[in-house]
mmCIF file of C-alpha atoms in Angstrom:
data_model
loop_
_atom_site.group_PDB
_atom_site.id
_atom_site.type_symbol
_atom_site.label_atom_id
_atom_site.label_comp_id
_atom_site.label_asym_id
_atom_site.label_seq_id
_atom_site.Cartn_x
_atom_site.Cartn_y
_atom_site.Cartn_z
ATOM 1 C CA MET L 1 154.664 8.459 -86.705
ATOM 2 C CA ALA L 2 152.773 5.255 -85.920
ATOM 3 C CA LEU L 3 150.193 3.361 -83.933
ATOM 4 C CA ILE L 4 151.383 -0.106 -82.897
ATOM 5 C CA VAL L 5 148.694 -2.561 -81.812
ATOM 6 C CA VAL L 6 149.936 -5.455 -79.671
ATOM 7 C CA THR L 7 147.573 -8.429 -79.582
ATOM 8 C CA THR L 8 147.690 -11.388 -77.190
ATOM 9 C CA SER L 9 145.964 -14.760 -77.070
ATOM 10 C CA PRO L 10 143.777 -15.679 -74.091
ATOM 11 C CA ARG L 11 144.894 -19.274 -74.641
ATOM 12 C CA VAL L 12 148.560 -18.562 -73.854
ATOM 13 C CA ALA L 13 149.795 -18.092 -70.297
ATOM 14 C CA PRO L 14 149.980 -14.357 -69.411
ATOM 15 C CA GLY L 15 153.475 -12.914 -69.495
ATOM 16 C CA LEU L 16 154.638 -14.930 -72.484
ATOM 17 C CA LEU L 17 155.277 -12.494 -75.316
ATOM 18 C CA ALA L 18 157.084 -12.729 -78.630
ATOM 19 C CA PRO L 19 160.375 -10.756 -78.889
ATOM 20 C CA ALA L 20 158.780 -8.390 -81.430
ATOM 21 C CA ALA L 21 156.060 -7.546 -78.908
ATOM 22 C CA TRP L 22 158.570 -6.750 -76.164
ATOM 23 C CA GLN L 23 160.421 -4.472 -78.593
ATOM 24 C CA ALA L 24 157.173 -2.756 -79.598
ATOM 25 C CA LEU L 25 156.281 -2.073 -75.960
ATOM 26 C CA THR L 26 159.439 0.020 -75.598
ATOM 27 C CA ARG L 27 158.885 2.209 -78.668
ATOM 28 C CA GLY L 28 156.382 4.671 -77.260
ATOM 29 C CA ARG L 29 153.598 5.470 -74.846
ATOM 30 C CA VAL L 30 151.716 2.267 -73.991
ATOM 31 C CA LEU L 31 147.941 2.465 -73.571
ATOM 32 C CA THR L 32 145.108 0.026 -73.037
ATOM 33 C CA GLY L 33 141.374 0.259 -72.582
ATOM 34 C CA THR L 34 141.239 -2.947 -70.537
ATOM 35 C CA PRO L 35 141.818 -2.288 -66.813
ATOM 36 C CA ASP L 36 141.851 -6.009 -65.974
ATOM 37 C CA HIS L 37 144.079 -7.099 -68.851
ATOM 38 C CA PRO L 38 145.908 -10.229 -67.578
ATOM 39 C CA TYR L 39 149.249 -8.998 -68.923
ATOM 40 C CA LEU L 40 149.322 -5.781 -66.849
ATOM 41 C CA PRO L 41 150.996 -7.279 -63.734
ATOM 42 C CA TYR L 42 153.688 -8.933 -65.842
ATOM 43 C CA LEU L 43 154.390 -5.813 -67.854
ATOM 44 C CA ASP L 44 154.570 -3.768 -64.651
ATOM 45 C CA GLU L 45 157.041 -6.265 -63.190
ATOM 46 C CA ALA L 46 159.127 -5.937 -66.374
ATOM 47 C CA GLY L 47 159.182 -2.150 -66.005
ATOM 48 C CA VAL L 48 156.747 -1.402 -68.828
ATOM 49 C CA ARG L 49 154.319 1.327 -67.766
ATOM 50 C CA VAL L 50 150.852 0.859 -69.224
ATOM 51 C CA GLU L 51 148.237 3.604 -68.925
ATOM 52 C CA VAL L 52 144.605 2.510 -68.690
ATOM 53 C CA VAL L 53 142.481 5.006 -70.623
ATOM 54 C CA THR L 54 138.934 5.340 -71.869
ATOM 55 C CA PRO L 55 138.977 4.077 -75.463
ATOM 56 C CA ASP L 56 138.723 7.065 -77.820
ATOM 57 C CA PRO L 57 139.339 6.159 -81.483
ATOM 58 C CA GLY L 58 139.729 9.752 -82.671
ATOM 59 C CA ALA L 59 142.117 10.763 -79.917
ATOM 60 C CA LEU L 60 144.255 7.674 -80.425
ATOM 61 C CA ALA L 61 144.495 8.276 -84.177
ATOM 62 C CA ARG L 62 145.418 11.940 -83.704
ATOM 63 C CA GLU L 63 148.068 11.234 -81.071
ATOM 64 C CA SER L 64 149.651 8.629 -83.349
ATOM 65 C CA ARG L 65 150.339 11.354 -85.957
ATOM 66 C CA THR L 66 152.884 13.095 -83.758
ATOM 67 C CA GLY L 67 154.480 10.179 -81.891
ATOM 68 C CA THR L 68 154.576 6.427 -81.587
ATOM 69 C CA VAL L 69 151.716 5.043 -79.515
ATOM 70 C CA VAL L 70 151.424 1.388 -78.498
ATOM 71 C CA TRP L 71 147.920 0.024 -77.891
ATOM 72 C CA LEU L 72 147.669 -3.170 -75.828
ATOM 73 C CA ALA L 73 144.519 -4.684 -77.290
ATOM 74 C CA ALA L 74 141.960 -6.575 -75.244
ATOM 75 C CA GLN L 75 142.244 -10.325 -75.621
ATOM 76 C CA ASP L 76 139.098 -10.443 -77.748
ATOM 77 C CA GLY L 77 141.029 -8.389 -80.295
ATOM 78 C CA ASP L 78 139.284 -5.024 -79.744
ATOM 79 C CA GLU L 79 137.939 -5.448 -83.296
ATOM 80 C CA ASP L 80 135.141 -2.868 -83.128
ATOM 81 C CA PHE L 81 137.394 -0.313 -81.465
ATOM 82 C CA MET L 82 140.272 -0.886 -83.895
ATOM 83 C CA ARG L 83 137.859 -0.586 -86.829
ATOM 84 C CA ALA L 84 136.782 2.776 -85.440
ATOM 85 C CA VAL L 85 140.430 3.807 -85.049
ATOM 86 C CA GLY L 86 141.038 2.901 -88.684
ATOM 87 C CA HIS L 87 138.116 5.049 -89.852
ATOM 88 C CA ALA L 88 139.317 7.926 -87.663
ATOM 89 C CA ALA L 89 142.850 7.654 -89.072
ATOM 90 C CA ILE L 90 141.661 7.656 -92.691
ATOM 91 C CA SER L 91 139.722 10.864 -92.094
ATOM 92 C CA LEU L 92 142.908 12.703 -91.079
ATOM 93 C CA ASP L 93 144.903 14.695 -93.619
ATOM 94 C CA GLU L 94 148.047 12.778 -92.672
ATOM 95 C CA PRO L 95 146.926 9.409 -91.286
ATOM 96 C CA PRO L 96 149.397 7.550 -89.050
ATOM 97 C CA GLU L 97 150.848 4.203 -89.997
ATOM 98 C CA ILE L 98 149.110 1.377 -88.136
ATOM 99 C CA GLU L 99 151.082 -1.779 -87.389
ATOM 100 C CA VAL L 100 149.734 -4.938 -85.714
ATOM 101 C CA VAL L 101 152.241 -6.965 -83.701
ATOM 102 C CA PRO L 102 151.025 -10.376 -82.473
ATOM 103 C CA GLY L 103 152.367 -10.779 -78.960
ATOM 104 C CA SER L 104 151.415 -14.428 -78.623
ATOM 105 C CA TYR L 105 150.142 -17.092 -80.978
ATOM 106 C CA ASP L 106 147.711 -19.956 -80.541
ATOM 107 C CA LEU L 107 149.286 -23.364 -80.915
ATOM 108 C CA PRO L 108 147.366 -26.110 -82.765
ATOM 109 C CA GLY L 109 144.594 -27.353 -80.504
ATOM 110 C CA ALA L 110 144.433 -24.133 -78.499
ATOM 111 C CA ARG L 111 140.714 -23.678 -79.172
ATOM 112 C CA LEU L 112 140.083 -26.786 -77.077
ATOM 113 C CA LEU L 113 140.829 -24.552 -74.095
ATOM 114 C CA ASP L 114 137.800 -22.472 -75.073
ATOM 115 C CA LEU L 115 135.691 -25.621 -75.011
ATOM 116 C CA VAL L 116 136.909 -26.376 -71.483
ATOM 117 C CA GLN L 117 135.881 -22.899 -70.326
ATOM 118 C CA VAL L 118 132.494 -23.036 -72.048
ATOM 119 C CA MET L 119 131.763 -26.469 -70.589
ATOM 120 C CA ASP L 120 132.695 -25.277 -67.101
ATOM 121 C CA ARG L 121 130.330 -22.344 -67.395
ATOM 122 C CA LEU L 122 127.478 -24.456 -68.773
ATOM 123 C CA ARG L 123 127.886 -26.879 -65.896
ATOM 124 C CA ARG L 124 127.660 -23.989 -63.413
ATOM 125 C CA GLU L 125 124.959 -21.834 -64.984
ATOM 126 C CA CYS L 126 122.707 -23.930 -67.258
ATOM 127 C CA PRO L 127 119.924 -25.855 -65.450
ATOM 128 C CA TRP L 128 119.826 -28.580 -68.134
ATOM 129 C CA ASP L 129 123.596 -29.096 -68.211
ATOM 130 C CA ARG L 130 123.783 -29.095 -64.398
ATOM 131 C CA LYS L 131 121.431 -32.049 -64.015
ATOM 132 C CA GLN L 132 123.128 -34.355 -66.558
ATOM 133 C CA THR L 133 124.936 -37.538 -65.524
ATOM 134 C CA HIS L 134 127.085 -40.090 -67.335
ATOM 135 C CA GLU L 135 123.990 -42.266 -67.658
ATOM 136 C CA SER L 136 121.686 -39.531 -68.970
ATOM 137 C CA LEU L 137 124.205 -38.580 -71.651
ATOM 138 C CA VAL L 138 124.574 -42.093 -73.080
ATOM 139 C CA PRO L 139 121.824 -41.675 -75.725
ATOM 140 C CA TYR L 140 123.425 -38.458 -76.976
ATOM 141 C CA LEU L 141 126.861 -40.079 -77.207
ATOM 142 C CA VAL L 142 125.479 -42.899 -79.343
ATOM 143 C CA GLU L 143 123.357 -40.528 -81.444
ATOM 144 C CA GLU L 144 126.229 -38.163 -82.166
ATOM 145 C CA ALA L 145 128.526 -41.036 -83.138
ATOM 146 C CA TYR L 146 125.956 -42.299 -85.629
ATOM 147 C CA GLU L 147 125.456 -38.804 -87.035
ATOM 148 C CA VAL L 148 129.188 -38.642 -87.736
ATOM 149 C CA LEU L 149 128.908 -42.029 -89.441
ATOM 150 C CA GLU L 150 125.952 -40.861 -91.555
ATOM 151 C CA THR L 151 127.808 -37.718 -92.628
ATOM 152 C CA ILE L 152 130.798 -39.779 -93.766
ATOM 153 C CA HIS L 153 128.586 -42.196 -95.687
ATOM 154 C CA GLU L 154 127.022 -39.211 -97.459
ATOM 155 C CA GLY L 155 130.477 -37.957 -98.413
ATOM 156 C CA ALA L 156 129.877 -34.614 -96.684
ATOM 157 C CA TYR L 157 133.509 -34.135 -95.657
ATOM 158 C CA GLY L 158 133.420 -30.334 -95.308
ATOM 159 C CA PRO L 159 131.417 -28.209 -92.835
ATOM 160 C CA PRO L 160 128.816 -30.934 -92.129
ATOM 161 C CA LEU L 161 131.471 -33.379 -90.916
ATOM 162 C CA ARG L 162 133.218 -30.634 -88.949
ATOM 163 C CA GLU L 163 129.957 -29.798 -87.185
ATOM 164 C CA GLU L 164 129.122 -33.409 -86.365
ATOM 165 C CA LEU L 165 132.639 -34.044 -85.044
ATOM 166 C CA GLY L 166 132.193 -30.985 -82.831
ATOM 167 C CA ASP L 167 128.971 -32.443 -81.436
ATOM 168 C CA LEU L 168 130.775 -35.722 -80.720
ATOM 169 C CA LEU L 169 133.703 -33.876 -79.118
ATOM 170 C CA LEU L 170 131.229 -32.123 -76.833
ATOM 171 C CA GLN L 171 130.121 -35.506 -75.491
ATOM 172 C CA VAL L 172 133.731 -36.412 -74.652
ATOM 173 C CA MET L 173 134.213 -33.038 -72.992
ATOM 174 C CA PHE L 174 130.954 -33.365 -71.058
ATOM 175 C CA HIS L 175 131.824 -36.796 -69.637
ATOM 176 C CA ALA L 176 135.300 -35.583 -68.670
ATOM 177 C CA ARG L 177 133.771 -32.543 -66.925
ATOM 178 C CA LEU L 178 131.429 -34.790 -64.933
ATOM 179 C CA ALA L 179 134.359 -36.988 -63.932
ATOM 180 C CA GLN L 180 136.301 -33.917 -62.833
ATOM 181 C CA GLU L 181 133.620 -33.237 -60.221
ATOM 182 C CA ARG L 182 134.467 -36.539 -58.565
ATOM 183 C CA THR L 183 137.908 -35.242 -57.548
ATOM 184 C CA GLY L 184 138.705 -33.512 -54.285
ATOM 185 C CA PRO L 185 138.906 -34.551 -50.594
ATOM 186 C CA GLU L 186 135.263 -35.628 -50.473
ATOM 187 C CA ARG L 187 135.806 -38.020 -53.394
ATOM 188 C CA THR L 188 138.843 -39.914 -52.146
ATOM 189 C CA GLY L 189 138.887 -43.670 -51.952
ATOM 190 C CA PRO L 190 139.917 -46.066 -49.176
ATOM 191 C CA GLU L 191 142.883 -45.095 -47.014
ATOM 192 C CA GLY L 192 142.953 -41.618 -48.486
ATOM 193 C CA THR L 193 143.786 -42.771 -52.007
ATOM 194 C CA ALA L 194 142.512 -40.758 -54.940
ATOM 195 C CA GLY L 195 138.974 -41.486 -56.103
ATOM 196 C CA ASP L 196 137.891 -42.285 -59.646
ATOM 197 C CA GLY L 197 137.773 -38.671 -60.796
ATOM 198 C CA PHE L 198 139.729 -37.354 -63.771
ATOM 199 C CA ASP L 199 139.613 -34.395 -66.134
ATOM 200 C CA ILE L 200 140.023 -33.719 -69.864
ATOM 201 C CA ASP L 201 143.802 -33.423 -69.456
ATOM 202 C CA ASP L 202 143.888 -36.935 -68.005
ATOM 203 C CA VAL L 203 141.836 -38.176 -70.969
ATOM 204 C CA ALA L 204 144.255 -36.553 -73.425
ATOM 205 C CA ALA L 205 147.308 -37.794 -71.512
ATOM 206 C CA GLY L 206 145.958 -41.331 -71.508
ATOM 207 C CA ILE L 207 145.405 -41.519 -75.249
ATOM 208 C CA VAL L 208 148.764 -39.863 -75.958
ATOM 209 C CA GLU L 209 150.560 -42.452 -73.834
ATOM 210 C CA LYS L 210 148.623 -45.271 -75.512
ATOM 211 C CA LEU L 211 149.355 -44.034 -79.039
ATOM 212 C CA VAL L 212 153.060 -43.632 -78.311
ATOM 213 C CA ARG L 213 153.217 -47.069 -76.690
ATOM 214 C CA ARG L 214 151.391 -48.777 -79.552
ATOM 215 C CA HIS L 215 153.421 -47.108 -82.303
ATOM 216 C CA PRO L 216 157.002 -48.120 -81.504
ATOM 217 C CA HIS L 217 157.772 -47.947 -85.230
ATOM 218 C CA VAL L 218 157.111 -44.191 -85.005
ATOM 219 C CA PHE L 219 158.252 -43.236 -81.506
ATOM 220 C CA ALA L 220 160.944 -45.883 -80.922
ATOM 221 C CA GLU L 221 163.465 -47.878 -82.940
ATOM 222 C CA VAL L 222 161.155 -50.662 -84.156
ATOM 223 C CA GLU L 223 161.106 -51.229 -87.917
ATOM 224 C CA VAL L 224 158.086 -52.611 -89.773
ATOM 225 C CA SER L 225 157.590 -53.882 -93.300
ATOM 226 C CA GLY L 226 154.098 -52.423 -93.774
ATOM 227 C CA ALA L 227 150.589 -51.953 -92.398
ATOM 228 C CA ASP L 228 150.066 -55.687 -91.743
ATOM 229 C CA GLU L 229 153.021 -55.835 -89.407
ATOM 230 C CA VAL L 230 151.814 -52.674 -87.682
ATOM 231 C CA GLY L 231 148.509 -54.446 -86.996
ATOM 232 C CA ASP L 232 150.277 -57.533 -85.644
ATOM 233 C CA ASN L 233 152.430 -55.414 -83.337
ATOM 234 C CA TRP L 234 149.332 -53.537 -82.183
ATOM 235 C CA GLU L 235 147.618 -56.764 -81.114
ATOM 236 C CA THR L 236 150.771 -58.017 -79.374
ATOM 237 C CA ILE L 237 151.094 -54.782 -77.421
ATOM 238 C CA LYS L 238 147.397 -54.839 -76.499
ATOM 239 C CA ALA L 239 147.770 -58.393 -75.199
ATOM 240 C CA ALA L 240 150.712 -57.300 -73.039
ATOM 241 C CA GLU L 241 148.644 -54.384 -71.715
ATOM 242 C CA ARG L 242 145.788 -56.724 -70.776
ATOM 243 C CA ALA L 243 148.209 -59.067 -69.039
ATOM 244 C CA ALA L 244 149.688 -56.172 -67.068
ATOM 245 C CA LYS L 245 146.172 -55.289 -65.876
ATOM 246 C CA GLY L 246 145.545 -58.883 -64.823
ATOM 247 C CA GLU L 247 142.852 -59.338 -67.452
ATOM 248 C CA THR L 248 142.073 -62.685 -69.075
ATOM 249 C CA ALA L 249 144.371 -63.292 -72.028
ATOM 250 C CA SER L 250 141.474 -64.173 -74.337
ATOM 251 C CA VAL L 251 141.729 -63.160 -77.979
ATOM 252 C CA LEU L 252 138.234 -61.707 -77.523
ATOM 253 C CA GLY L 253 139.198 -59.610 -74.511
ATOM 254 C CA GLY L 254 138.118 -56.012 -74.871
ATOM 255 C CA VAL L 255 135.467 -56.635 -77.539
ATOM 256 C CA PRO L 256 132.528 -54.357 -76.544
ATOM 257 C CA MET L 257 129.478 -56.631 -76.425
ATOM 258 C CA GLY L 258 127.101 -53.655 -76.454
ATOM 259 C CA GLN L 259 127.878 -52.656 -80.051
ATOM 260 C CA PRO L 260 125.419 -53.333 -82.902
ATOM 261 C CA ALA L 261 125.058 -57.066 -83.500
ATOM 262 C CA ILE L 262 126.397 -57.152 -87.077
ATOM 263 C CA SER L 263 129.537 -55.262 -86.032
ATOM 264 C CA LEU L 264 129.839 -57.428 -82.927
ATOM 265 C CA ALA L 265 129.684 -60.683 -84.895
ATOM 266 C CA ALA L 266 132.182 -59.358 -87.442
ATOM 267 C CA GLN L 267 134.656 -58.293 -84.760
ATOM 268 C CA LEU L 268 134.385 -61.592 -82.893
ATOM 269 C CA LEU L 269 134.972 -63.551 -86.105
ATOM 270 C CA ARG L 270 137.866 -61.314 -87.103
ATOM 271 C CA ARG L 271 139.597 -61.621 -83.723
ATOM 272 C CA ALA L 272 139.057 -65.387 -83.486
ATOM 273 C CA GLY L 273 140.222 -65.894 -87.061
ATOM 274 C CA ARG L 274 143.474 -64.046 -86.432
ATOM 275 C CA ALA L 275 144.090 -66.310 -83.448
ATOM 276 C CA GLY L 276 143.526 -69.441 -85.559
ATOM 277 C CA ALA L 277 140.218 -70.509 -84.000
ATOM 278 C CA PRO L 278 138.613 -73.341 -86.033
ATOM 279 C CA ALA L 279 135.753 -72.267 -88.320
ATOM 280 C CA ALA L 280 133.597 -75.065 -86.909
ATOM 281 C CA LEU L 281 133.124 -73.050 -83.712
ATOM 282 C CA ALA L 282 130.756 -70.778 -85.660
ATOM 283 C CA GLY L 283 128.499 -73.669 -86.668
ATOM 284 C CA ASP L 284 125.184 -74.720 -85.099
ATOM 285 C CA LEU L 285 124.850 -71.596 -82.983
ATOM 286 C CA ALA L 286 121.658 -70.795 -81.121
ATOM 287 C CA PRO L 287 119.131 -69.416 -81.754
ATOM 288 C CA PRO L 288 118.706 -70.646 -85.363
ATOM 289 C CA ALA L 289 117.777 -67.257 -86.801
ATOM 290 C CA GLY L 290 120.859 -65.720 -85.210
ATOM 291 C CA ALA L 291 122.966 -68.584 -86.519
ATOM 292 C CA ARG L 292 121.856 -67.866 -90.090
ATOM 293 C CA LEU L 293 122.770 -64.212 -89.688
ATOM 294 C CA PHE L 294 126.123 -65.194 -88.198
ATOM 295 C CA VAL L 295 126.847 -67.366 -91.251
ATOM 296 C CA LEU L 296 126.036 -64.429 -93.536
ATOM 297 C CA VAL L 297 128.428 -62.222 -91.597
ATOM 298 C CA ARG L 298 131.184 -64.827 -91.922
ATOM 299 C CA GLU L 299 130.552 -65.317 -95.645
ATOM 300 C CA THR L 300 130.596 -61.560 -96.222
ATOM 301 C CA GLN L 301 133.924 -61.240 -94.403
ATOM 302 C CA ASP L 302 135.355 -64.178 -96.346
ATOM 303 C CA ALA L 303 134.507 -62.243 -99.512
ATOM 304 C CA GLY L 304 136.644 -59.357 -98.257
ATOM 305 C CA LEU L 305 133.680 -57.109 -97.458
ATOM 306 C CA ASP L 306 132.547 -55.271 -94.331
ATOM 307 C CA PRO L 307 129.193 -56.783 -93.231
ATOM 308 C CA GLU L 308 128.094 -53.633 -91.410
ATOM 309 C CA ALA L 309 128.853 -51.432 -94.411
ATOM 310 C CA GLU L 310 127.160 -53.858 -96.807
ATOM 311 C CA LEU L 311 123.942 -54.062 -94.777
ATOM 312 C CA ARG L 312 123.950 -50.302 -94.245
ATOM 313 C CA ALA L 313 124.321 -49.747 -97.999
ATOM 314 C CA ALA L 314 121.402 -52.106 -98.649
ATOM 315 C CA ALA L 315 119.319 -50.263 -96.031
ATOM 316 C CA ARG L 316 120.081 -46.930 -97.672
ATOM 317 C CA GLU L 317 119.049 -48.321 -101.054
ATOM 318 C CA TYR L 318 115.827 -49.659 -99.529
ATOM 319 C CA ARG L 319 115.127 -46.238 -98.029
ATOM 320 C CA ARG L 320 115.627 -44.638 -101.450
ATOM 321 C CA ARG L 321 113.173 -47.062 -103.053
ATOM 322 C CA VAL L 322 110.530 -46.460 -100.367
ATOM 323 C CA GLN L 323 110.903 -42.716 -100.858
ATOM 324 C CA GLN L 324 110.444 -43.171 -104.614
ATOM 325 C CA TRP L 325 107.345 -45.300 -103.945
ATOM 326 C CA GLU L 326 105.949 -42.600 -101.655
ATOM 327 C CA ASP L 327 106.627 -39.890 -104.250
ATOM 328 C CA ALA L 328 104.900 -41.964 -106.939
ATOM 329 C CA ALA L 329 101.912 -42.581 -104.664
ATOM 330 C CA ASP L 330 101.571 -38.835 -104.034
ATOM 331 C CA THR L 331 101.597 -38.037 -107.753
ATOM 332 C CA PRO L 332 98.016 -37.536 -109.057
#
């Protein structure tokens, strides 16, 4: 006979099971070692009787030799227990057949739900996480973004980049969790309107709506000739969005002035150039030292290069030379 193990994902709403799992649950005695398994009420409502038993690997293996037994695994997979069942089955003269039937599957992105749960718990139970604010987290947000940048420049596209992106994602999750705490009756605005709170779902919904809106050549019937036209459409749509918000229709609207100065100058020049601003506007700027740097940024862009990347590459080369100098100085 056989032992059928039905697994379920904690990231899928309880009660949603694949057809193969429903069929498996009708093939024999159904057991579980998890008294608070979230699927129990739904299975009971569907007429599937599940017995809660003390997990006993040997007993389960022996019973499976003479009849079909269905084991509803805990949502962590019951790995240690199932490993013990496997060892117990192998030791029998006539081991039962063991079949694993996935009852529910994680969709792409499902592990983000784990991050939501972990962040909620950290905010409740960790003294350090509890005291953080949007303002206190700013240095970490900037630091993690630059660590991602450094990893890319080093060409470490495997596990190092994955780890650094995870650290950056944590900052997004953390800020969204703080904003979530601003919701509720005590956080409402004037005349009972909703306050400025939001959660990670609102963040995701916002960027999804923006991406769909700004890619009509993908999600609508607009046709484009190439990447240049995509960029032109993007700027046109952004201008319409700013107008809808009542923002000034400046070509420099939305440029973050707090970014590093080289990147800031390059973005301002790029935006103004696309709008046809005369080059003379970049002349005789103050202070003089800044003006010279601004000219270098413009000349670098005119050469088809990224000023930030060029200066960063020079800085990395300088660092390498200093390290060589230090190594030589340490050599007896």
